[in-house]
Coordinates of C-alpha atoms in Angstrom, one line a residue:
Chain A
X1 CA 46.1 14.9 -55.6
X2 CA 42.6 16.3 -55.0
X3 CA 39.5 14.3 -55.9
X4 CA 37.1 16.2 -58.0
X5 CA 34.3 18.0 -56.1
X6 CA 36.4 18.7 -53.0
X7 CA 38.3 22.0 -52.9
X8 CA 41.9 21.3 -52.3
X9 CA 43.5 22.9 -49.2
X10 CA 46.0 24.8 -51.3
X11 CA 45.9 25.4 -55.0
X12 CA 48.4 27.4 -57.0
X13 CA 47.9 28.2 -60.7
X14 CA 50.8 29.9 -62.5
X15 CA 52.2 31.6 -59.4
X16 CA 54.9 34.1 -60.2
X17 CA 57.2 36.0 -57.8
X18 CA 60.2 38.2 -58.4
X19 CA 62.5 40.3 -56.2
X20 CA 63.5 43.3 -58.2
X21 CA 65.0 41.8 -61.4
X22 CA 65.4 38.3 -60.0
X23 CA 62.6 35.9 -60.9
X24 CA 62.1 33.3 -58.2
X25 CA 58.8 31.6 -59.2
X26 CA 58.0 31.3 -62.9
X27 CA 54.5 30.0 -62.9
X28 CA 54.1 27.3 -60.3
X29 CA 51.1 24.9 -60.3
X30 CA 50.5 22.9 -57.2
X31 CA 47.6 21.3 -55.5
X32 CA 47.5 20.0 -51.9
X33 CA 44.5 17.9 -50.9
X34 CA 43.1 18.0 -47.3
X35 CA 44.8 15.7 -44.8
X36 CA 47.7 15.1 -47.1
X37 CA 51.4 15.6 -46.6
X38 CA 53.2 17.4 -49.5
X39 CA 57.0 17.7 -49.6
X40 CA 58.8 20.3 -51.7
X41 CA 62.4 19.5 -52.6
X42 CA 64.9 21.2 -54.8
X43 CA 68.2 22.9 -54.8
X44 CA 68.9 26.1 -52.9
X45 CA 67.4 29.1 -54.7
X46 CA 64.8 27.0 -56.5
X47 CA 62.0 28.9 -54.9
X48 CA 60.7 26.3 -52.4
X49 CA 60.8 28.6 -49.4
X50 CA 59.4 31.5 -51.4
X51 CA 56.4 29.4 -52.5
X52 CA 55.8 28.4 -48.9
X53 CA 56.0 32.0 -47.7
X54 CA 53.5 33.1 -50.5
X55 CA 51.0 30.6 -49.2
X56 CA 50.7 32.4 -45.8
X57 CA 51.3 35.8 -47.4
X58 CA 54.6 36.5 -45.7
X59 CA 55.6 37.3 -49.3
X60 CA 53.2 38.8 -51.9
X61 CA 53.1 36.8 -55.2
X62 CA 53.1 39.0 -58.3
X63 CA 51.0 37.0 -60.7
X64 CA 48.9 33.8 -60.8
X65 CA 46.2 32.5 -58.6
X66 CA 46.9 31.2 -55.1
X67 CA 44.0 29.8 -53.0
X68 CA 44.0 28.4 -49.5
X69 CA 40.8 26.5 -48.5
X70 CA 39.1 27.9 -51.7
X71 CA 39.9 31.5 -50.7
X72 CA 42.3 33.7 -52.6
X73 CA 45.4 34.6 -50.6
X74 CA 45.7 38.3 -49.9
X75 CA 42.7 39.3 -52.0
X76 CA 38.9 39.0 -52.1
X77 CA 37.1 38.8 -55.4
X78 CA 33.9 40.8 -55.5
X79 CA 32.0 41.9 -58.6
X80 CA 34.7 41.0 -61.1
X81 CA 37.4 43.0 -59.1
X82 CA 40.1 41.9 -56.7
X83 CA 40.2 43.8 -53.5
X84 CA 43.5 43.7 -51.5
X85 CA 42.9 42.6 -47.9
X86 CA 43.8 45.0 -45.1
X87 CA 46.4 44.2 -42.4
X88 CA 43.8 42.8 -40.0
X89 CA 42.2 40.5 -42.6
X90 CA 45.5 39.1 -43.7
X91 CA 46.3 38.5 -40.0
X92 CA 43.0 36.6 -39.8
X93 CA 44.1 34.4 -42.7
X94 CA 47.5 33.8 -41.3
X95 CA 46.2 32.8 -37.9
X96 CA 44.7 29.7 -39.5
X97 CA 48.0 28.6 -41.1
X98 CA 50.7 27.4 -38.8
X99 CA 54.3 28.0 -39.8
X100 CA 57.5 26.4 -38.6
X101 CA 60.8 28.0 -39.5
X102 CA 64.3 26.8 -40.2
X103 CA 65.7 29.0 -37.4
X104 CA 62.8 28.1 -35.0
X105 CA 62.2 31.8 -34.3
X106 CA 60.8 31.3 -30.8
X107 CA 60.2 34.5 -28.9
X108 CA 63.5 34.8 -27.0
X109 CA 62.1 36.9 -24.2
X110 CA 59.2 34.6 -23.3
X111 CA 59.3 31.2 -21.6
X112 CA 58.3 28.1 -23.5
X113 CA 54.8 28.2 -22.0
X114 CA 54.3 31.9 -22.9
X115 CA 55.6 31.3 -26.4
X116 CA 52.7 28.8 -26.8
X117 CA 50.0 30.9 -25.1
X118 CA 50.8 34.4 -26.5
X119 CA 49.1 33.7 -29.9
X120 CA 46.1 32.0 -28.4
X121 CA 45.5 34.9 -25.9
X122 CA 46.4 37.9 -28.0
X123 CA 45.2 36.8 -31.5
X124 CA 42.3 34.4 -30.7
X125 CA 41.2 36.0 -27.4
X126 CA 41.3 32.7 -25.5
X127 CA 41.4 32.9 -21.7
X128 CA 44.9 32.5 -20.3
X129 CA 44.0 29.5 -18.1
X130 CA 42.5 27.7 -21.1
X131 CA 45.4 28.6 -23.3
X132 CA 47.9 27.3 -20.6
X133 CA 46.0 24.0 -20.4
X134 CA 46.2 23.6 -24.1
X135 CA 49.9 24.6 -24.2
X136 CA 50.7 22.0 -21.5
X137 CA 48.8 19.3 -23.5
X138 CA 50.8 20.2 -26.6
X139 CA 54.1 20.2 -24.8
X140 CA 53.3 16.7 -23.6
X141 CA 52.5 15.8 -27.2
X142 CA 56.0 16.9 -28.4
X143 CA 57.6 15.4 -25.3
X144 CA 58.6 18.5 -23.5
X145 CA 56.2 18.6 -20.5
X146 CA 58.9 19.5 -18.0
X147 CA 60.4 22.5 -20.0
X148 CA 57.5 25.0 -19.7
X149 CA 59.5 27.5 -17.5
X150 CA 62.6 27.4 -19.7
X151 CA 63.6 30.2 -22.0
X152 CA 64.3 29.2 -25.7
X153 CA 68.1 29.8 -25.2
X154 CA 68.2 27.1 -22.5
X155 CA 66.9 24.5 -24.9
X156 CA 68.7 22.4 -27.6
X157 CA 67.8 23.1 -31.2
X158 CA 65.6 20.0 -31.5
X159 CA 63.7 21.0 -28.3
X160 CA 63.3 24.5 -29.7
X161 CA 61.9 23.3 -32.9
X162 CA 59.4 21.0 -31.1
X163 CA 58.3 24.0 -29.0
X164 CA 57.9 25.9 -32.3
X165 CA 55.7 23.2 -33.7
X166 CA 53.6 23.3 -30.5
X167 CA 53.3 27.0 -30.8
X168 CA 52.0 26.7 -34.3
X169 CA 49.6 23.9 -33.4
X170 CA 48.2 25.9 -30.4
X171 CA 46.4 28.2 -33.0
X172 CA 44.5 25.1 -34.3
X173 CA 45.6 25.7 -37.9
X174 CA 43.9 24.0 -40.8
X175 CA 47.3 23.8 -42.6
X176 CA 50.9 23.6 -41.4
X177 CA 53.8 24.9 -43.3
X178 CA 57.4 23.7 -42.5
X179 CA 60.3 25.6 -44.0
X180 CA 63.3 23.3 -43.8
X181 CA 62.5 22.4 -40.1
X182 CA 65.5 20.2 -39.6
X183 CA 68.2 22.0 -41.6
X184 CA 69.5 24.0 -38.7
X185 CA 69.7 21.0 -36.4
X186 CA 72.7 18.8 -35.3
X187 CA 72.3 15.4 -37.1
X188 CA 71.4 13.6 -33.9
X189 CA 68.5 16.0 -33.1
X190 CA 66.8 15.7 -36.5
X191 CA 65.1 12.5 -35.6
X192 CA 63.2 13.9 -32.6
X193 CA 61.7 16.7 -34.8
X194 CA 60.8 14.3 -37.7
X195 CA 59.1 12.0 -35.2
X196 CA 56.8 14.8 -34.0
X197 CA 56.0 15.7 -37.6
X198 CA 55.2 12.0 -38.5
X199 CA 52.8 11.8 -35.5
X200 CA 51.2 15.1 -36.7
X201 CA 50.8 13.6 -40.2
X202 CA 49.0 10.6 -38.7
X203 CA 46.4 12.9 -37.1
X204 CA 45.3 14.0 -40.6
X205 CA 46.9 17.5 -40.5
X206 CA 47.5 19.0 -44.0
X207 CA 51.2 19.7 -44.2
X208 CA 53.5 21.3 -46.7
X209 CA 57.1 20.5 -45.9
X210 CA 60.1 22.1 -47.6
X211 CA 62.9 19.6 -46.8
X212 CA 66.1 17.9 -47.7
X213 CA 65.2 14.8 -45.7
X214 CA 64.5 12.4 -48.6
X215 CA 63.7 9.5 -46.3
X216 CA 61.1 11.5 -44.5
X217 CA 59.6 12.5 -47.9
X218 CA 59.5 8.9 -49.1
X219 CA 58.0 7.6 -45.8
X220 CA 55.5 10.3 -45.0
X221 CA 54.6 12.4 -48.0
X222 CA 51.6 11.7 -50.2
X223 CA 52.9 13.9 -52.9
X224 CA 56.4 15.2 -53.8
X225 CA 57.2 18.3 -55.8
X226 CA 60.6 18.9 -57.2
X227 CA 61.3 22.6 -57.9
X228 CA 64.1 23.9 -59.9
X229 CA 64.7 27.4 -61.3
X230 CA 61.2 28.6 -60.1
X231 CA 59.2 25.9 -61.8
X232 CA 57.9 22.4 -60.8
X233 CA 60.1 20.0 -62.7
X234 CA 58.6 16.8 -61.5
X235 CA 55.8 15.7 -59.1
X236 CA 53.9 12.7 -58.0
X237 CA 54.1 9.8 -55.5
X238 CA 57.5 10.2 -53.7
X239 CA 58.2 6.5 -53.8
X240 CA 58.0 6.6 -57.6
X241 CA 59.6 10.0 -58.2
X242 CA 62.5 9.3 -55.9
X243 CA 63.3 5.8 -57.1
X244 CA 62.8 6.4 -60.8
X245 CA 63.2 10.2 -61.6
X246 CA 62.5 11.0 -65.2
X247 CA 64.1 14.5 -65.6
X248 CA 67.8 14.9 -65.7
X249 CA 67.7 17.7 -63.2
X250 CA 66.1 15.6 -60.6
X251 CA 68.5 12.8 -61.3
X252 CA 71.5 15.1 -60.8
X253 CA 69.9 16.7 -57.7
X254 CA 69.2 13.3 -56.1
X255 CA 72.7 12.1 -56.9
X256 CA 74.0 15.0 -54.8
X257 CA 71.7 14.7 -51.8
X258 CA 71.2 11.0 -51.4
Chain B
X1 CA 109.7 16.4 -6.2
X2 CA 107.1 15.7 -3.6
X3 CA 107.3 13.0 -1.0
X4 CA 103.6 12.0 -1.4
X5 CA 102.5 11.0 -4.9
X6 CA 99.0 12.5 -4.3
X7 CA 100.3 16.0 -3.5
X8 CA 100.3 18.5 -6.2
X9 CA 103.6 20.2 -6.9
X10 CA 104.2 23.7 -5.6
X11 CA 103.8 26.2 -8.3
X12 CA 105.3 29.6 -8.4
X13 CA 102.9 32.0 -10.1
X14 CA 104.2 34.5 -12.7
X15 CA 105.4 37.7 -11.0
X16 CA 104.2 40.9 -12.6
X17 CA 106.9 43.4 -11.5
X18 CA 105.7 46.1 -13.9
X19 CA 102.2 45.9 -12.3
X20 CA 103.7 46.3 -8.8
X21 CA 105.6 49.5 -9.8
X22 CA 102.5 50.9 -11.5
X23 CA 100.3 50.1 -8.5
X24 CA 102.8 51.7 -6.1
X25 CA 102.9 54.9 -8.3
X26 CA 99.0 55.0 -8.4
X27 CA 98.9 54.6 -4.6
X28 CA 101.3 57.5 -4.1
X29 CA 99.2 59.7 -6.4
X30 CA 96.0 58.7 -4.5
X31 CA 97.7 59.6 -1.2
X32 CA 98.6 63.0 -2.5
X33 CA 95.1 63.6 -3.6
X34 CA 93.6 62.6 -0.3
X35 CA 96.2 64.8 1.5
X36 CA 95.3 67.8 -0.6
X37 CA 91.5 67.3 -0.2
X38 CA 91.9 67.1 3.6
X39 CA 94.6 69.8 4.0
X40 CA 94.1 73.1 5.8
X41 CA 95.5 76.5 4.7
X42 CA 95.7 79.9 6.3
X43 CA 92.5 81.8 6.0
X44 CA 92.3 84.3 3.2
X45 CA 90.7 86.9 5.5
X46 CA 94.1 87.1 7.3
X47 CA 92.4 86.2 10.6
X48 CA 94.7 85.1 13.4
X49 CA 94.1 83.0 16.5
X50 CA 96.0 84.1 19.6
X51 CA 96.6 82.1 22.7
X52 CA 98.3 83.0 26.0
X53 CA 100.1 80.1 27.6
X54 CA 102.1 80.8 30.8
X55 CA 102.0 84.6 30.2
X56 CA 103.4 84.2 26.7
X57 CA 101.0 85.3 24.0
X58 CA 101.5 83.5 20.7
X59 CA 99.5 84.2 17.5
X60 CA 99.2 82.2 14.4
X61 CA 97.0 82.5 11.3
X62 CA 93.5 80.9 11.4
X63 CA 93.7 77.6 9.5
X64 CA 90.7 76.6 7.3
X65 CA 90.0 73.6 5.0
X66 CA 91.4 74.2 1.6
X67 CA 88.3 72.8 0.0
X68 CA 85.9 74.4 2.5
X69 CA 84.4 71.2 3.8
X70 CA 82.8 73.0 6.7
X71 CA 81.0 75.3 4.2
X72 CA 80.0 72.3 2.2
X73 CA 78.5 70.6 5.3
X74 CA 76.7 73.8 6.2
X75 CA 75.0 74.2 2.9
X76 CA 74.6 70.6 1.8
X77 CA 71.0 70.2 3.1
X78 CA 69.7 73.7 3.2
X79 CA 66.2 74.3 2.0
X80 CA 67.3 76.2 -1.1
X81 CA 69.7 73.4 -2.2
X82 CA 67.1 70.7 -1.5
X83 CA 64.5 72.6 -3.4
X84 CA 66.9 73.0 -6.4
X85 CA 67.6 69.3 -6.2
X86 CA 63.9 68.5 -6.4
X87 CA 63.6 70.7 -9.5
X88 CA 66.6 69.0 -11.1
X89 CA 65.2 65.5 -10.5
X90 CA 61.8 66.6 -11.8
X91 CA 63.2 68.2 -14.9
X92 CA 65.3 65.1 -15.6
X93 CA 62.5 62.7 -15.2
X94 CA 59.9 64.7 -17.2
X95 CA 62.3 65.6 -20.0
X96 CA 63.6 62.0 -20.2
X97 CA 60.0 60.5 -20.3
X98 CA 59.1 63.0 -23.0
X99 CA 62.3 62.1 -24.9
X100 CA 61.8 58.4 -24.7
X101 CA 58.2 58.6 -25.9
X102 CA 59.1 60.9 -28.8
X103 CA 62.2 58.7 -29.5
X104 CA 60.2 55.5 -29.8
X105 CA 57.6 57.1 -32.0
X106 CA 60.2 58.6 -34.2
X107 CA 62.1 55.3 -34.5
X108 CA 58.9 53.4 -35.5
X109 CA 58.2 56.2 -38.0
X110 CA 61.7 56.1 -39.3
X111 CA 61.4 52.4 -40.0
X112 CA 58.0 52.7 -41.6
X113 CA 57.7 51.8 -45.3
X114 CA 55.8 55.1 -45.7
X115 CA 58.4 57.6 -47.1
X116 CA 56.6 60.7 -45.7
X117 CA 56.7 59.3 -42.2
X118 CA 60.3 58.2 -42.4
X119 CA 61.5 61.5 -43.8
X120 CA 59.6 63.4 -41.2
X121 CA 61.3 61.5 -38.5
X122 CA 64.7 61.9 -40.2
X123 CA 64.1 65.7 -40.5
X124 CA 63.2 66.0 -36.8
X125 CA 66.4 64.2 -35.8
X126 CA 68.4 66.3 -38.2
X127 CA 67.1 69.6 -36.8
X128 CA 67.1 68.9 -33.1
X129 CA 70.5 67.2 -33.1
X130 CA 71.9 69.8 -35.4
X131 CA 71.3 72.8 -33.1
X132 CA 72.7 73.3 -29.5
X133 CA 70.4 72.4 -26.7
X134 CA 71.4 75.7 -25.0
X135 CA 70.0 77.6 -28.0
X136 CA 66.8 75.4 -28.0
X137 CA 66.3 76.2 -24.3
X138 CA 66.3 79.9 -25.0
X139 CA 64.1 79.4 -28.0
X140 CA 61.3 77.8 -26.0
X141 CA 61.8 80.3 -23.3
X142 CA 61.2 83.2 -25.8
X143 CA 58.5 81.3 -27.8
X144 CA 55.8 83.6 -26.4
X145 CA 57.4 86.5 -28.3
X146 CA 56.7 84.7 -31.5
X147 CA 53.4 83.0 -30.7
X148 CA 51.3 85.0 -28.3
X149 CA 48.5 82.5 -28.1
X150 CA 47.8 78.9 -28.8
X151 CA 44.6 78.0 -30.6
X152 CA 43.1 74.6 -31.3
X153 CA 40.6 74.6 -34.1
X154 CA 40.1 73.7 -37.7
X155 CA 43.1 74.7 -39.8
X156 CA 42.7 77.6 -42.2
X157 CA 39.2 78.6 -40.8
X158 CA 37.9 80.8 -38.0
X159 CA 36.6 77.8 -36.1
X160 CA 38.4 77.5 -32.7
X161 CA 37.8 75.2 -29.8
X162 CA 40.5 76.3 -27.3
X163 CA 42.4 79.5 -27.1
X164 CA 45.3 79.9 -24.7
X165 CA 47.8 82.5 -23.8
X166 CA 51.3 81.1 -24.4
X167 CA 52.8 83.0 -21.4
X168 CA 50.3 81.4 -19.0
X169 CA 50.8 77.9 -20.2
X170 CA 54.6 78.0 -20.8
X171 CA 56.2 79.2 -17.6
X172 CA 60.0 78.8 -17.4
X173 CA 59.9 75.3 -15.9
X174 CA 57.5 74.0 -18.6
X175 CA 59.4 75.6 -21.4
X176 CA 62.6 74.0 -20.0
X177 CA 60.9 70.5 -19.9
X178 CA 59.7 71.0 -23.5
X179 CA 63.1 72.1 -24.8
X180 CA 65.0 69.3 -23.1
X181 CA 62.4 66.7 -23.9
X182 CA 62.2 67.6 -27.6
X183 CA 66.0 67.6 -27.9
X184 CA 66.3 64.3 -26.1
X185 CA 63.7 62.8 -28.4
X186 CA 66.1 63.2 -31.3
X187 CA 68.9 61.3 -29.6
X188 CA 66.5 58.7 -28.2
X189 CA 65.1 58.0 -31.6
X190 CA 68.5 56.8 -32.8
X191 CA 68.9 54.6 -29.7
X192 CA 65.4 53.1 -30.1
X193 CA 66.0 52.6 -33.8
X194 CA 69.2 50.6 -33.2
X195 CA 67.2 48.5 -30.7
X196 CA 64.4 47.8 -33.1
X197 CA 66.9 46.9 -35.8
X198 CA 68.8 44.6 -33.5
X199 CA 65.8 42.3 -33.2
X200 CA 66.0 39.4 -35.6
X201 CA 63.6 39.6 -38.6
X202 CA 62.6 36.0 -37.8
X203 CA 60.9 37.2 -34.7
X204 CA 58.6 39.5 -36.7
X205 CA 57.9 36.7 -39.2
X206 CA 57.0 34.3 -36.4
X207 CA 54.7 36.9 -34.9
X208 CA 53.1 37.5 -38.3
X209 CA 52.6 33.8 -38.9
X210 CA 50.7 33.5 -35.7
X211 CA 48.3 36.2 -37.0
X212 CA 49.6 39.1 -34.9
X213 CA 48.9 42.6 -36.3
X214 CA 51.8 45.0 -36.8
X215 CA 51.1 47.0 -33.6
X216 CA 50.8 43.7 -31.6
X217 CA 54.1 42.4 -33.1
X218 CA 55.8 45.7 -32.1
X219 CA 54.4 45.7 -28.6
X220 CA 54.5 42.0 -27.7
X221 CA 57.6 40.8 -29.6
X222 CA 59.9 43.4 -30.9
X223 CA 60.0 46.2 -28.3
X224 CA 60.5 43.9 -25.3
X225 CA 63.5 42.4 -27.1
X226 CA 64.7 45.8 -28.3
X227 CA 64.8 47.0 -24.7
X228 CA 67.9 44.9 -24.0
X229 CA 69.8 47.0 -26.6
X230 CA 68.0 50.2 -25.7
X231 CA 68.5 50.3 -22.0
X232 CA 72.3 50.8 -21.6
X233 CA 72.6 53.8 -23.9
X234 CA 69.3 55.2 -22.4
X235 CA 70.9 55.0 -18.9
X236 CA 73.7 56.9 -20.4
X237 CA 71.3 59.5 -21.8
X238 CA 69.5 59.7 -18.4
X239 CA 72.7 60.5 -16.6
X240 CA 73.7 62.9 -19.3
X241 CA 70.3 64.6 -19.0
X242 CA 70.7 64.9 -15.2
X243 CA 73.7 67.1 -15.8
X244 CA 72.3 68.9 -18.9
X245 CA 69.5 70.2 -16.7
X246 CA 72.1 72.5 -15.1
X247 CA 71.8 74.7 -18.2
X248 CA 68.3 75.7 -17.3
X249 CA 69.5 78.3 -14.8
X250 CA 70.1 80.3 -17.9
X251 CA 66.4 80.6 -18.5
X252 CA 65.6 81.5 -14.8
X253 CA 64.7 78.1 -13.6
X254 CA 66.4 77.6 -10.2
X255 CA 67.6 74.0 -10.3
X256 CA 70.3 72.5 -8.1
X257 CA 73.1 74.3 -9.9
X258 CA 71.1 77.5 -9.9
X259 CA 70.5 77.3 -6.2
X260 CA 74.2 76.7 -5.3
X261 CA 75.2 79.5 -7.8
X262 CA 72.8 81.9 -6.1
X263 CA 74.3 81.1 -2.7
X264 CA 77.9 81.5 -3.8
X265 CA 77.0 84.8 -5.5
X266 CA 76.0 86.0 -2.1
X267 CA 78.8 84.5 0.1
X268 CA 81.7 84.2 -2.4
X269 CA 82.3 80.6 -1.4
X270 CA 82.4 79.4 -5.0
X271 CA 84.4 76.2 -4.6
X272 CA 82.5 74.7 -1.6
X273 CA 79.2 75.3 -3.3
X274 CA 80.4 73.8 -6.6
X275 CA 81.3 70.8 -4.4
X276 CA 77.8 70.8 -2.9
X277 CA 76.2 70.6 -6.4
X278 CA 78.8 68.0 -7.6
X279 CA 78.2 65.7 -4.7
X280 CA 74.5 65.8 -5.2
X281 CA 74.9 65.1 -8.9
X282 CA 77.2 62.2 -8.0
X283 CA 74.7 60.8 -5.5
X284 CA 71.8 60.9 -8.0
X285 CA 74.0 59.4 -10.8
X286 CA 75.0 56.5 -8.4
X287 CA 71.3 55.8 -7.6
X288 CA 70.4 55.9 -11.4
X289 CA 73.3 53.5 -12.2
X290 CA 72.1 51.0 -9.7
X291 CA 68.6 51.2 -11.1
X292 CA 70.0 50.7 -14.6
X293 CA 71.8 47.6 -13.5
X294 CA 68.6 45.9 -12.2
X295 CA 66.6 47.0 -15.2
X296 CA 69.2 45.5 -17.5
X297 CA 69.0 42.3 -15.6
X298 CA 65.2 42.2 -15.9
X299 CA 65.3 42.7 -19.7
X300 CA 68.1 40.2 -20.2
X301 CA 65.6 37.4 -19.4
X302 CA 65.9 34.7 -22.0
X303 CA 68.8 36.3 -23.8
X304 CA 71.4 34.8 -21.5
X305 CA 71.5 31.4 -20.1
X306 CA 72.7 32.7 -16.8
X307 CA 71.9 36.2 -15.6
X308 CA 74.9 38.5 -14.8
X309 CA 76.0 38.5 -11.1
X310 CA 74.7 41.2 -8.8
X311 CA 77.3 43.7 -7.6
X312 CA 77.5 41.9 -4.2
X313 CA 78.1 38.6 -5.9
X314 CA 80.7 40.1 -8.1
X315 CA 82.4 41.8 -5.1
X316 CA 82.5 38.5 -3.3
X317 CA 84.2 36.8 -6.3
X318 CA 86.6 39.7 -6.7
X319 CA 87.7 39.3 -3.0
X320 CA 88.1 35.6 -3.5
X321 CA 90.1 36.2 -6.6
X322 CA 92.5 38.7 -4.9
X323 CA 92.9 36.3 -1.9
X324 CA 93.6 33.5 -4.3
X325 CA 96.6 35.5 -5.7
X326 CA 98.3 35.2 -2.4
X327 CA 97.8 31.5 -2.3
X328 CA 99.7 29.0 -4.3
X329 CA 98.4 28.7 -7.8
X330 CA 96.4 25.5 -8.5
X331 CA 97.9 22.9 -10.8
X332 CA 96.0 20.5 -12.9
X333 CA 95.9 17.1 -11.3
X334 CA 98.6 14.8 -12.2
X335 CA 101.2 17.4 -13.1
X336 CA 104.4 16.9 -11.2
X337 CA 107.4 19.2 -10.7

C-alpha cells in the first residue's frame, strides 16, 4: 500500500467496464505503490485481465478514475473538463507501460533480436546499434543469449515468453503488466518464466501480475487482490490472505486452485 | 526366414494393379496427343509435289504440319508479335500495381471502425465486381464522350488550378490500364482483407502495448504477416490479369493477342497464330509462377520451422522416391518374416 505523500504508480477508484450488456468491472478500487509487486487472482471471468488491459488503455473503462503515475489514463484534465487523448498521446502513455501476454504475442515474422529492437527503434527513435546492444543485454538477462537469430516459432513456449519479457523491458517501462504469463505454458516450463519475473521484482520494477500461480504470489507479491464478479473481494498481504481467507468466495476459490 | 539374424526380411510391397492400368491408359492418350500435334496432312491449297525417278513421274499432295508449326516458328519472334508482348506485359504490371494499391487501401478502409469509410469501400467492391470488366473497358475508352475535360480546383466554385482535355490524357492504353486496374482493385481488396483478418489480434495488441501508432502497427506488424496469406491468391490474380489483358484489343490497344489477330486476319493462318499467342502467354505465366514461389518462400519466414523445398530439391526427392519404389521396401528393424 502506498505511503501518504507519494503518488502510487497505479490508482483505481471505482473503475467500471462493460461490454454491451455484460458488466465486467463493477467499481474496482486498487492502489499499487512504486517498486511493489501486486498479484491479481480470481476465477475466470472475474475481470482481472480486463482491469489490466484498462491500465494500459487497450480497453477503455466506462466510469471511475484510473491513474498511472498520477496521470489519468486516456484523458487529460484541463479547466474542469476531461479531454480524450488522441492516438499518438495514448501511444506515448502505452510506451511507458510494458505488457506481457498469456499467448506471448511475439511478432512471428521477426527474429528474436528484431522483436526486441523494433519498439526501441520505431517508437522511441533509438539508433539500431544501440537498440541491438540493449536487446543482447536483455537476452542475456533472460538466459537466451544464443537465440537472437531464431524466429519465435522455433522457440519453446517458455523461451518465447522470456523473449516477450525482454521485448517489454527494452522500452524501459516504469510499470510492467503480466496477463497470466504462465497459463499457456507446459508445466515444466513455468519455472523458467517465474524465475525471470522474480529477478525482475528484485530490481524494484513495479509489477502487476494476473496469475494462477499461488506460490509465486505468496513468495513475491507485496499485495494480493482477489477479484470476483467484477469487484475486489479481498486484498492485503498475500501470506495473510492466502493462509487465512476471510470471505467464503476466496475460501472456495482457493480450495479449487491450491 | 533369413540365414543371418541381422538381415531384414525381404518385403513384397503392395501391388497397385489399378494404378498400372490407369497409367497405361494415360500414356496411350498422351502418345495420341503427341502424334496429332506432330502429324502432317495434305495442304489445303491442293498443291502437289512431283518427282521424276528413272523416267517415271510421280506426284503426291504437298504435306504440311497439321498445327502449322512452320508458321508458328516464322511469326513467333516477329517485331509485331514482340511489340504486342511488351504491351501485354506493361498492361499487366501497371494494372496489377494499381489494383494492389487500391485493394490494400480499400481493405484497410473496409476494416475501419468509421462506417462511412467501410461502406464506401464496400460499395466500390460491389460496383466494380458487379459489372463485367469488358463493359468497364469500353466505359473508360468512351469516357471522353461524357467528360470532355478534367479540372482540378475548389469544388462548386469557379476557381481552377489545372484544366486538361480528357482525350489528350486518356489515350487507349491509359484508359485500358485504368479500367483493368480499378476492376482489379475490387478483387484485390477482398484478398487483402482476408490477409489482414488472418493476422492474430494479439499481434496488434502487442504492437499497441509497445506504443506503436495504428499506421505503424499496420506497416510493421500486420501487413508483413498478412502477405503470407495475400501472395498466393495475388499470384493467381496476376496470372488471370495477364490473360484478361487480351480483351483490350476491343478498345484498339494492340497487345499480344491483338498483334497475332491482326496477322491472322491478313494471312488466314488462324490456328498457328493462336498458338503463337498461347505459347507466349504460357511462357510468361511460367515465369510469374516461379517468381511467386520465391516470393512465398520469402514471406513464409518465421511462419514455418523449415522453409518449403525449392523445386530442384523437390524434384530430387521425387526421383529418389520413384527409384525407391523399384527397390525392396524397408522394414522396421527387428521385424522377421
